[in-house]
Amino acid sequence: METTFLVIGSVGVVILALSVLIGDLFHFGHPDAAGPFSVPAVAGFIGAFGFAGAAVGAITGADGLLLPVAGGVVAAVPTAWLATRLARLALNMRTDATPTQRDMIGTTGVVVTPITGSGFGEVRISLAGQPLKVSARADRPIALGARVFVVEATSPTSVIVEETPL
């Protein structure tokens, strides 16, 4: 009897894994479905029902289905509700804004390709916590390894810099 409930619980886990891993690629489940019939809610209900039913059956040693089914439903309903809430929170989660060209102004960096007086060099700056290598131009030559300050962003991949003492 417990084996049947464990298989049911495993099916719930597989459904949830499929919805998370490949749900967006193959539209597993309806994209607008929400509430008690969303894929996370159904998967949470099936998984909790199966595993709780197996646990109740093993603990009580019941020969019938009444106790394992009742225990499964008692565990499955709040699990489905929680899965729905967590999925909704994940979908509506705020994220940081995407860094723009203007965000490069005022950052500091290091020259990784020397900047010549008449041409471009390259600098590595930190933008939103990520290293970014961009073309750089300056009023005078700047040597490899020098610290620089970005004074203007002429494009998303090009900046004008000044050498800074630190």
mmCIF file of C-alpha atoms in Angstrom:
data_model
loop_
_atom_site.group_PDB
_atom_site.id
_atom_site.type_symbol
_atom_site.label_atom_id
_atom_site.label_comp_id
_atom_site.label_asym_id
_atom_site.label_seq_id
_atom_site.Cartn_x
_atom_site.Cartn_y
_atom_site.Cartn_z
ATOM 1 C CA MET A 1 0.000 0.000 0.000
ATOM 2 C CA GLU A 2 2.792 2.434 0.912
ATOM 3 C CA THR A 3 4.455 1.747 -2.421
ATOM 4 C CA THR A 4 1.409 3.033 -4.290
ATOM 5 C CA PHE A 5 1.417 6.251 -2.283
ATOM 6 C CA LEU A 6 5.168 6.679 -2.809
ATOM 7 C CA VAL A 7 4.653 6.338 -6.571
ATOM 8 C CA ILE A 8 1.899 8.977 -6.413
ATOM 9 C CA GLY A 9 4.224 11.303 -4.486
ATOM 10 C CA SER A 10 7.005 10.708 -6.997
ATOM 11 C CA VAL A 11 4.666 11.611 -9.856
ATOM 12 C CA GLY A 12 4.022 14.940 -8.128
ATOM 13 C CA VAL A 13 7.749 15.600 -7.850
ATOM 14 C CA VAL A 14 8.273 14.718 -11.533
ATOM 15 C CA ILE A 15 5.456 17.061 -12.587
ATOM 16 C CA LEU A 16 6.965 19.881 -10.550
ATOM 17 C CA ALA A 17 10.455 19.215 -11.945
ATOM 18 C CA LEU A 18 9.140 19.223 -15.506
ATOM 19 C CA SER A 19 7.272 22.465 -14.978
ATOM 20 C CA VAL A 20 10.357 24.153 -13.525
ATOM 21 C CA LEU A 21 12.981 22.759 -15.910
ATOM 22 C CA ILE A 22 11.216 22.654 -19.266
ATOM 23 C CA GLY A 23 7.869 24.299 -18.643
ATOM 24 C CA ASP A 24 8.762 27.501 -20.481
ATOM 25 C CA LEU A 25 10.270 25.696 -23.454
ATOM 26 C CA PHE A 26 7.353 23.406 -24.201
ATOM 27 C CA HIS A 27 4.566 25.303 -22.409
ATOM 28 C CA PHE A 28 4.047 22.531 -19.887
ATOM 29 C CA GLY A 29 0.750 23.535 -18.311
ATOM 30 C CA HIS A 30 -1.286 26.560 -19.299
ATOM 31 C CA PRO A 31 0.786 29.767 -18.922
ATOM 32 C CA ASP A 32 -2.179 31.750 -17.573
ATOM 33 C CA ALA A 33 -3.396 29.090 -15.149
ATOM 34 C CA ALA A 34 -3.196 30.268 -11.591
ATOM 35 C CA GLY A 35 -4.700 29.481 -8.253
ATOM 36 C CA PRO A 36 -5.670 25.977 -7.189
ATOM 37 C CA PHE A 37 -5.285 24.494 -10.677
ATOM 38 C CA SER A 38 -1.843 25.842 -11.543
ATOM 39 C CA VAL A 39 0.915 23.335 -12.252
ATOM 40 C CA PRO A 40 2.780 24.071 -8.974
ATOM 41 C CA ALA A 41 -0.434 23.653 -6.966
ATOM 42 C CA VAL A 42 -1.373 20.374 -8.658
ATOM 43 C CA ALA A 43 2.177 19.034 -8.358
ATOM 44 C CA GLY A 44 2.371 20.058 -4.694
ATOM 45 C CA PHE A 45 -0.996 18.454 -3.985
ATOM 46 C CA ILE A 46 -0.106 15.169 -5.706
ATOM 47 C CA GLY A 47 3.346 14.992 -4.112
ATOM 48 C CA ALA A 48 2.177 15.796 -0.593
ATOM 49 C CA PHE A 49 -0.825 13.483 -0.921
ATOM 50 C CA GLY A 50 1.378 10.564 -1.966
ATOM 51 C CA PHE A 51 4.175 11.018 0.536
ATOM 52 C CA ALA A 52 1.884 11.838 3.476
ATOM 53 C CA GLY A 53 -0.373 8.896 2.607
ATOM 54 C CA ALA A 54 2.654 6.588 2.584
ATOM 55 C CA ALA A 55 3.846 7.978 5.919
ATOM 56 C CA VAL A 56 0.421 7.611 7.569
ATOM 57 C CA GLY A 57 0.049 4.079 6.201
ATOM 58 C CA ALA A 58 3.497 3.076 7.474
ATOM 59 C CA ILE A 59 3.037 4.665 10.898
ATOM 60 C CA THR A 60 -0.475 3.387 11.601
ATOM 61 C CA GLY A 61 -0.111 0.050 9.839
ATOM 62 C CA ALA A 62 -3.651 0.510 8.539
ATOM 63 C CA ASP A 63 -4.924 -2.138 6.131
ATOM 64 C CA GLY A 64 -7.581 0.095 4.576
ATOM 65 C CA LEU A 65 -7.309 3.260 2.543
ATOM 66 C CA LEU A 66 -9.247 5.579 4.827
ATOM 67 C CA LEU A 67 -6.409 6.732 7.125
ATOM 68 C CA PRO A 68 -3.712 7.080 4.420
ATOM 69 C CA VAL A 69 -6.096 8.978 2.100
ATOM 70 C CA ALA A 70 -7.271 11.245 4.937
ATOM 71 C CA GLY A 71 -3.693 11.929 6.014
ATOM 72 C CA GLY A 72 -2.704 12.614 2.416
ATOM 73 C CA VAL A 73 -5.518 15.123 1.913
ATOM 74 C CA VAL A 74 -4.754 16.851 5.237
ATOM 75 C CA ALA A 75 -1.147 17.361 4.119
ATOM 76 C CA ALA A 76 -1.901 18.050 0.438
ATOM 77 C CA VAL A 77 -4.305 20.983 0.795
ATOM 78 C CA PRO A 78 -1.924 23.312 2.686
ATOM 79 C CA THR A 79 0.969 22.197 0.481
ATOM 80 C CA ALA A 80 -0.977 23.109 -2.676
ATOM 81 C CA TRP A 81 -1.865 26.484 -1.152
ATOM 82 C CA LEU A 82 1.780 27.104 -0.220
ATOM 83 C CA ALA A 83 2.977 26.080 -3.697
ATOM 84 C CA THR A 84 0.523 28.541 -5.246
ATOM 85 C CA ARG A 85 1.693 31.357 -2.978
ATOM 86 C CA LEU A 86 5.380 30.633 -3.612
ATOM 87 C CA ALA A 87 4.857 30.476 -7.379
ATOM 88 C CA ARG A 88 2.959 33.772 -7.320
ATOM 89 C CA LEU A 89 5.702 35.400 -5.237
ATOM 90 C CA ALA A 90 8.381 34.153 -7.628
ATOM 91 C CA LEU A 91 6.502 35.455 -10.665
ATOM 92 C CA ASN A 92 5.970 38.905 -9.139
ATOM 93 C CA MET A 93 9.429 39.238 -7.598
ATOM 94 C CA ARG A 94 11.099 42.612 -8.025
ATOM 95 C CA THR A 95 14.486 42.646 -9.685
ATOM 96 C CA ASP A 96 17.173 45.258 -10.061
ATOM 97 C CA ALA A 97 17.043 47.474 -13.102
ATOM 98 C CA THR A 98 19.237 46.542 -16.031
ATOM 99 C CA PRO A 99 22.426 48.648 -16.020
ATOM 100 C CA THR A 100 22.485 51.323 -18.699
ATOM 101 C CA GLN A 101 25.115 53.395 -20.427
ATOM 102 C CA ARG A 102 24.626 56.201 -17.895
ATOM 103 C CA ASP A 103 25.467 53.819 -15.031
ATOM 104 C CA MET A 104 29.061 53.582 -16.283
ATOM 105 C CA ILE A 105 29.678 57.283 -15.540
ATOM 106 C CA GLY A 106 31.454 57.682 -12.210
ATOM 107 C CA THR A 107 32.814 54.145 -11.990
ATOM 108 C CA THR A 108 36.479 53.396 -11.523
ATOM 109 C CA GLY A 109 38.511 50.849 -13.378
ATOM 110 C CA VAL A 110 41.899 49.619 -14.492
ATOM 111 C CA VAL A 111 43.570 49.994 -17.872
ATOM 112 C CA VAL A 112 43.974 46.547 -19.470
ATOM 113 C CA THR A 113 45.188 47.751 -22.874
ATOM 114 C CA PRO A 114 47.267 50.961 -22.769
ATOM 115 C CA ILE A 115 45.453 54.066 -23.954
ATOM 116 C CA THR A 116 47.438 55.892 -26.589
ATOM 117 C CA GLY A 117 47.239 59.644 -27.093
ATOM 118 C CA SER A 118 45.547 59.355 -30.472
ATOM 119 C CA GLY A 119 43.552 56.175 -30.119
ATOM 120 C CA PHE A 120 41.620 53.858 -27.945
ATOM 121 C CA GLY A 121 42.684 51.480 -25.258
ATOM 122 C CA GLU A 122 40.632 49.214 -23.022
ATOM 123 C CA VAL A 123 39.624 49.450 -19.396
ATOM 124 C CA ARG A 124 37.946 47.011 -17.029
ATOM 125 C CA ILE A 125 35.259 48.565 -14.871
ATOM 126 C CA SER A 126 32.808 47.093 -12.408
ATOM 127 C CA LEU A 127 29.176 47.643 -13.398
ATOM 128 C CA ALA A 128 26.439 46.295 -11.132
ATOM 129 C CA GLY A 129 29.033 44.123 -9.433
ATOM 130 C CA GLN A 130 30.178 42.510 -12.676
ATOM 131 C CA PRO A 131 33.488 43.174 -14.432
ATOM 132 C CA LEU A 132 33.041 44.766 -17.858
ATOM 133 C CA LYS A 133 35.777 45.447 -20.418
ATOM 134 C CA VAL A 134 35.085 48.472 -22.623
ATOM 135 C CA SER A 135 36.969 50.611 -25.112
ATOM 136 C CA ALA A 136 38.377 53.761 -23.588
ATOM 137 C CA ARG A 137 39.685 57.104 -24.764
ATOM 138 C CA ALA A 138 41.564 59.751 -22.781
ATOM 139 C CA ASP A 139 43.041 63.227 -23.359
ATOM 140 C CA ARG A 140 46.551 61.896 -22.776
ATOM 141 C CA PRO A 141 48.193 58.436 -22.852
ATOM 142 C CA ILE A 142 47.551 56.166 -19.853
ATOM 143 C CA ALA A 143 49.762 53.174 -19.075
ATOM 144 C CA LEU A 144 48.747 49.565 -18.505
ATOM 145 C CA GLY A 145 47.496 48.924 -14.955
ATOM 146 C CA ALA A 146 46.704 52.561 -14.179
ATOM 147 C CA ARG A 147 43.534 53.349 -12.211
ATOM 148 C CA VAL A 148 40.984 55.405 -14.141
ATOM 149 C CA PHE A 149 37.710 57.221 -13.540
ATOM 150 C CA VAL A 150 34.928 57.175 -16.155
ATOM 151 C CA VAL A 151 33.836 60.747 -16.967
ATOM 152 C CA GLU A 152 31.630 60.032 -19.997
ATOM 153 C CA ALA A 153 30.015 57.022 -21.671
ATOM 154 C CA THR A 154 29.973 57.653 -25.417
ATOM 155 C CA SER A 155 28.296 54.314 -26.220
ATOM 156 C CA PRO A 156 27.375 51.118 -24.390
ATOM 157 C CA THR A 157 30.881 49.794 -25.129
ATOM 158 C CA SER A 158 33.015 52.945 -25.112
ATOM 159 C CA VAL A 159 33.958 55.446 -22.407
ATOM 160 C CA ILE A 160 36.118 58.499 -21.857
ATOM 161 C CA VAL A 161 38.350 58.226 -18.788
ATOM 162 C CA GLU A 162 40.797 60.215 -16.685
ATOM 163 C CA GLU A 163 43.692 58.782 -14.732
ATOM 164 C CA THR A 164 43.198 58.825 -10.976
ATOM 165 C CA PRO A 165 45.926 58.582 -8.324
ATOM 166 C CA LEU A 166 44.173 55.764 -6.406
#
